[in-house]
C-alpha positions as a Python dict, from the first residue, in 0.01 Angstrom:
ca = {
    (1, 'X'): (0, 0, 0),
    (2, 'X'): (-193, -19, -302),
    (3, 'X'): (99, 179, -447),
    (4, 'X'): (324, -84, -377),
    (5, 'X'): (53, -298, -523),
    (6, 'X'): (55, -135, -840),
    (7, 'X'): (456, -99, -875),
    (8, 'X'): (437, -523, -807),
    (9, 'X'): (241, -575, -1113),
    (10, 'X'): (355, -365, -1297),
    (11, 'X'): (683, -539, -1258),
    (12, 'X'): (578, -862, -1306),
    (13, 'X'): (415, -851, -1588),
    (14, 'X'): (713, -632, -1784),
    (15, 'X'): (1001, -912, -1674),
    (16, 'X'): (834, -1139, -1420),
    (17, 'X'): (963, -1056, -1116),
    (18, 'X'): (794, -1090, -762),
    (19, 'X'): (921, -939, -480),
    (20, 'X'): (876, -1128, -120),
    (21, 'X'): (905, -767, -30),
    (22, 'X'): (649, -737, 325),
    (23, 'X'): (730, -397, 332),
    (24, 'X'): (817, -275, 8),
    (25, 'X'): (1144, -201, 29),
    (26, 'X'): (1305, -293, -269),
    (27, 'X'): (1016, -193, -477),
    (28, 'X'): (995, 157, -315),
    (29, 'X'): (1391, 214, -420),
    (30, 'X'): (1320, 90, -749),
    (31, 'X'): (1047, 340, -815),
    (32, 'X'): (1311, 615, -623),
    (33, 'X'): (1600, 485, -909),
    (34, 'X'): (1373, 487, -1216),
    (35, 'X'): (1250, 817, -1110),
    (36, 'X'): (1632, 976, -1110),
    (37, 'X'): (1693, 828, -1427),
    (38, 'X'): (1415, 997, -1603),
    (39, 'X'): (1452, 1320, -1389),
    (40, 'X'): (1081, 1303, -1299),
    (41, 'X'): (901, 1330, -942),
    (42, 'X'): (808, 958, -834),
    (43, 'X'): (452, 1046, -820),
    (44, 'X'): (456, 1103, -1186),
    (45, 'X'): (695, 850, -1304),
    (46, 'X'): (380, 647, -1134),
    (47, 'X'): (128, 808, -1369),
    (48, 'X'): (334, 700, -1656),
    (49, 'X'): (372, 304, -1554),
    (50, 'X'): (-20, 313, -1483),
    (51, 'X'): (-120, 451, -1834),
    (52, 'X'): (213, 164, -1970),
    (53, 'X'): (446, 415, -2114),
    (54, 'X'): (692, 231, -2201),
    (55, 'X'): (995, 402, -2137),
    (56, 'X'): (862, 415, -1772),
    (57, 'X'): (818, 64, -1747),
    (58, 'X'): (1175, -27, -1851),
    (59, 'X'): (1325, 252, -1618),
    (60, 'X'): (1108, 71, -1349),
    (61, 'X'): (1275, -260, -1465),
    (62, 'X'): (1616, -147, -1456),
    (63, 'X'): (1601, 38, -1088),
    (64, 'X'): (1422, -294, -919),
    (65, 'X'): (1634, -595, -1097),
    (66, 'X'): (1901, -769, -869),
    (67, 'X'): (2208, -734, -1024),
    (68, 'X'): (2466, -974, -814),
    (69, 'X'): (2670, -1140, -1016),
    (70, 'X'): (3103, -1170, -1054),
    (71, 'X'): (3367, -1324, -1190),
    (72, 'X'): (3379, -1744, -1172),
    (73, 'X'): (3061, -1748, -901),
    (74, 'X'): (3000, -2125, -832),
    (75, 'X'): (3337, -2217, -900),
    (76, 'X'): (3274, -2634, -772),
    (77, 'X'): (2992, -2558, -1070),
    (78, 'X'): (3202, -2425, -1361),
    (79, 'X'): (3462, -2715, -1299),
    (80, 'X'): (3159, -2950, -1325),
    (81, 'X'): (3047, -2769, -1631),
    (82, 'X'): (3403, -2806, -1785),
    (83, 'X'): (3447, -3145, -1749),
    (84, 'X'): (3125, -3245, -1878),
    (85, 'X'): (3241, -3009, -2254),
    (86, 'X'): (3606, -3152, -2254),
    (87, 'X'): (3411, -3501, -2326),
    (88, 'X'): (3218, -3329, -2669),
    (89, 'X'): (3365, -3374, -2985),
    (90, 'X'): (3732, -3233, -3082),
    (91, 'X'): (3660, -2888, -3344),
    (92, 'X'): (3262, -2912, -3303),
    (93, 'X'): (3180, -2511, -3242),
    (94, 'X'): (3043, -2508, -2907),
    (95, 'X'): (2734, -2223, -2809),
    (96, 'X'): (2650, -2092, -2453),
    (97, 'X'): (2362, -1866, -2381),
    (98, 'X'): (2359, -1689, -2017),
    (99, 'X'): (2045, -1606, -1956),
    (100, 'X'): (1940, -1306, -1721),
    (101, 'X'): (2359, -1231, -1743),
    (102, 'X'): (2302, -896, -1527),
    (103, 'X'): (2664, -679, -1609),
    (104, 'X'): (2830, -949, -1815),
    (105, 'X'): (3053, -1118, -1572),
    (106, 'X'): (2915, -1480, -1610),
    (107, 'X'): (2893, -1432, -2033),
    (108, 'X'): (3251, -1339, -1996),
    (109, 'X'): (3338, -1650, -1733),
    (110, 'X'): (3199, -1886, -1999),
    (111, 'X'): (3372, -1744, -2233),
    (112, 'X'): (3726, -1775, -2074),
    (113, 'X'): (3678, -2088, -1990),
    (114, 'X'): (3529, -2224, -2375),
    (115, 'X'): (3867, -2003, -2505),
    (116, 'X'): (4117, -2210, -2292),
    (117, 'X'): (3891, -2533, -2352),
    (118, 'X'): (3747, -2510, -2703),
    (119, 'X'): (3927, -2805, -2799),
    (120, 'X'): (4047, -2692, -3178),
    (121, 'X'): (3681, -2544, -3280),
    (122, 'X'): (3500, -2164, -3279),
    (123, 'X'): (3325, -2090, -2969),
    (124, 'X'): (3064, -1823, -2868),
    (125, 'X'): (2878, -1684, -2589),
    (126, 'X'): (2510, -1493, -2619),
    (127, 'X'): (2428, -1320, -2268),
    (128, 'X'): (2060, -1144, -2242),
    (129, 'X'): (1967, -939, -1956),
    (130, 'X'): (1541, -760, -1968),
    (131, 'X'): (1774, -455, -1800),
    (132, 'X'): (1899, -233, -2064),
    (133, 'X'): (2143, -68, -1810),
    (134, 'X'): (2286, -384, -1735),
    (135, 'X'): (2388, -480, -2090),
    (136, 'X'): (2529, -137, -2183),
    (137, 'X'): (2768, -232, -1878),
    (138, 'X'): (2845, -621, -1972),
    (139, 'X'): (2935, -457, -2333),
    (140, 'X'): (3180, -213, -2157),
    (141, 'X'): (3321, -467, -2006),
    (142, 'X'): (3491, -344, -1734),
    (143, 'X'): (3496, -399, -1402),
    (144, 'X'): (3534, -309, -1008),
    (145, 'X'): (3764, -541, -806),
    (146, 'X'): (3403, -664, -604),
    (147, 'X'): (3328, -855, -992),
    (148, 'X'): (3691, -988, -946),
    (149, 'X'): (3680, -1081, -560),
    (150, 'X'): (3650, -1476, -649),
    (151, 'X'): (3887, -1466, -925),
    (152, 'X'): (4287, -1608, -840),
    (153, 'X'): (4508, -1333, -936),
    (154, 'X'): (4695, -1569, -1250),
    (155, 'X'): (4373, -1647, -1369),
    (156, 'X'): (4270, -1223, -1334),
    (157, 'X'): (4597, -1176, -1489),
    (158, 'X'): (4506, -1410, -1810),
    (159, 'X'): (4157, -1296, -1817),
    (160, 'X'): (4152, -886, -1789),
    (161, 'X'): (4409, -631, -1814),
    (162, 'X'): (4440, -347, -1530),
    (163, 'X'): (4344, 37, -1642),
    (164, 'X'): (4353, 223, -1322),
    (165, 'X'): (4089, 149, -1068),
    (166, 'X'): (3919, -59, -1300),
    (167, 'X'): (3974, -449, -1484),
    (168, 'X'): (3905, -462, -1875),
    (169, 'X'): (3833, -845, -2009),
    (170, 'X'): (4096, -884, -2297),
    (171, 'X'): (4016, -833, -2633),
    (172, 'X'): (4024, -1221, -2748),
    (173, 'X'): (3726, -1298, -2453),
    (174, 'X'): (3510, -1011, -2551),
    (175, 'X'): (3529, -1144, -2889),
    (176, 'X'): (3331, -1413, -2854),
    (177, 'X'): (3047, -1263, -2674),
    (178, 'X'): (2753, -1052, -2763),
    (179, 'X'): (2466, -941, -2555),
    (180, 'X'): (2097, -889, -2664),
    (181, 'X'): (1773, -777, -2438),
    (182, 'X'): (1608, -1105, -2368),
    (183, 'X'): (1278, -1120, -2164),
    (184, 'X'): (1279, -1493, -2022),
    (185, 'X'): (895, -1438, -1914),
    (186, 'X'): (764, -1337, -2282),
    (187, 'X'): (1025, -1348, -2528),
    (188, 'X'): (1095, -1721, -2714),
    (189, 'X'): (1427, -1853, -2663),
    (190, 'X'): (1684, -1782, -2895),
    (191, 'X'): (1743, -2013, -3158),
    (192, 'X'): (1996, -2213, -3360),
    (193, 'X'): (2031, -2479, -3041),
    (194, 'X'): (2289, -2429, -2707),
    (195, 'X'): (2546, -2665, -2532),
    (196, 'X'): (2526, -2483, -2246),
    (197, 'X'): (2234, -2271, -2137),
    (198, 'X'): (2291, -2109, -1758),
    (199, 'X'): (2015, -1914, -1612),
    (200, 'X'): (2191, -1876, -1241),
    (201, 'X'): (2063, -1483, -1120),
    (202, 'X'): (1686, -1563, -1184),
    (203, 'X'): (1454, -1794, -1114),
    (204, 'X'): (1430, -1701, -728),
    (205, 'X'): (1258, -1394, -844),
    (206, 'X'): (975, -1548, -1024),
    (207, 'X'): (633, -1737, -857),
    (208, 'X'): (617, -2118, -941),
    (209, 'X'): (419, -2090, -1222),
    (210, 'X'): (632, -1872, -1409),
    (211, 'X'): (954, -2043, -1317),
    (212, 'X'): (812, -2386, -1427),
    (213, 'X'): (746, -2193, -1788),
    (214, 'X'): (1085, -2046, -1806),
    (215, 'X'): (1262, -2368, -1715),
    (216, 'X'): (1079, -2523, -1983),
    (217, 'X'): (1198, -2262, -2272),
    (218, 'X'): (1561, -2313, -2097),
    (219, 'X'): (1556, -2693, -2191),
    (220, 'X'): (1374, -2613, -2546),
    (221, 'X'): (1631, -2407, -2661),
    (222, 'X'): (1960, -2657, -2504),
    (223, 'X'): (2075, -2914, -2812),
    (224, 'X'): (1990, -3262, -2757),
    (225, 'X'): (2274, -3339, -2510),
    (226, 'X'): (2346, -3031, -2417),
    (227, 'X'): (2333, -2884, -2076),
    (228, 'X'): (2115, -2659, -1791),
    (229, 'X'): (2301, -2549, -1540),
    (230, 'X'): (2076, -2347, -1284),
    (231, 'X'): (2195, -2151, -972),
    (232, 'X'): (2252, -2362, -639),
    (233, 'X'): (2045, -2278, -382),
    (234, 'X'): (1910, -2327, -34),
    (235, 'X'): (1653, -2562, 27),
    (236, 'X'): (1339, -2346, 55),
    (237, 'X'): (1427, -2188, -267),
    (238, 'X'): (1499, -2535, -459),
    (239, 'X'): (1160, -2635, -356),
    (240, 'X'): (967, -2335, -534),
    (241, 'X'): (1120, -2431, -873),
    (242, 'X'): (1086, -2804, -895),
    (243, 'X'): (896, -2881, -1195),
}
């Protein structure tokens, strides 16, 4: 137990995350995934996160985070998000920043749907992830048919090209997105001003306090009109992040 206690902390103060976990679960596989990555016996990939090595910690970070994300999740949301852009003005370069993007599949949603709707002007897409491992797969960009499971096979068709077992996003989407290691907990938001800032994969994870603070660096870094789209959610969870 005060293993388990440890491992929480540790994790929450590297990226924020707190685990409803009763009986450790998650954190124990975590701990079991960070430990294969670094070839080391969990007992001494523990040593390492107690004395803050930090190559330990962000091994730790990248076994534990929840990962679930695909292709156009929240469709009734993206076609809300849409509409409210095709109303902006004609050529002005629009800006999207997914925060806590996971593998890439949201950044690259976005992205699609700025490209078919950027209304004469440049668009772009940042996506930041605190999970190394999950950005060097969004910048692969390649995917499973699970990440495609939502998406209609024209749009699939328009969107990615098929290499085998595996979906590539064409060459004119990836374009217009880069990805960068973003900590929403301590890192500032980025700058130069968003239209669109989603942060859909996150904020469950994180105690009130801490969502309250990262909501508030989500709005600081939006453009006066611009917009926050957050993750639906049941009830209970809605509740812990009202600010």
């Amino acid at each position: 137990l005060d293993e388990l206690s440890e491992i929480g902390r540790a994790l929450q103060r590297a990226c924020g995350i707190v685990f409803s976990d009763r009986h450790g679960v998650q954190m124990r596989s975590g701990l079991a995934r960070a430990a294969e990555a670094l070839e080391v016996d969990p007992g001494a990939l523990l040593v390492r996160i107690r004395a803050g090595d930090p190559a330990a910690l962000a091994a730790l970070v990248d076994g534990s985070v929840v990962g679930e994300t695909y292709f156009s999740r929240h469709p009734e949301q993206l076609s809300a998000l849409r509409g409210a852009l095709r109303t902006g003005d004609a050529g002005r370069p629009l800006r999207a920043w997914c925060a806590g993007c996971a593998s890439g599949e949201e950044a690259y949603t976005v992205a699609a749907l700025l490209l078919e709707d950027a209304r004469g002007g440049p668009c772009s897409v940042l996506g930041t992830d605190v999970s190394e491992k999950a950005l060097r797969a969004a910048r692969r960009g390649r995917y499973g048919s699970w990440s495609l499971r939502a998406l209609p096979a024209p749009v699939r068709a328009r969107w990615l090209s098929r290499d085998g077992e595996q979906w590539t996003v064409a060459p004119e989407i990836r374009e217009l997105v880069a990805f960068e290691r973003h900590n929403l907990v301590s890192d500032p938001p980025p700058s130069g001003g968003f239209d669109v800032v989603l942060c859909r994969n996150v904020l469950i994870y994180f105690d009130r306090a801490t969502a309250e603070a990262v909501i508030r660096r989500l709005f600081d870094a939006v453009r006066p009109g611009g917009i926050v789209a957050l993750a639906p959610a049941p009830v209970d969870q809605v509740e812990r992040l009202v600010v």
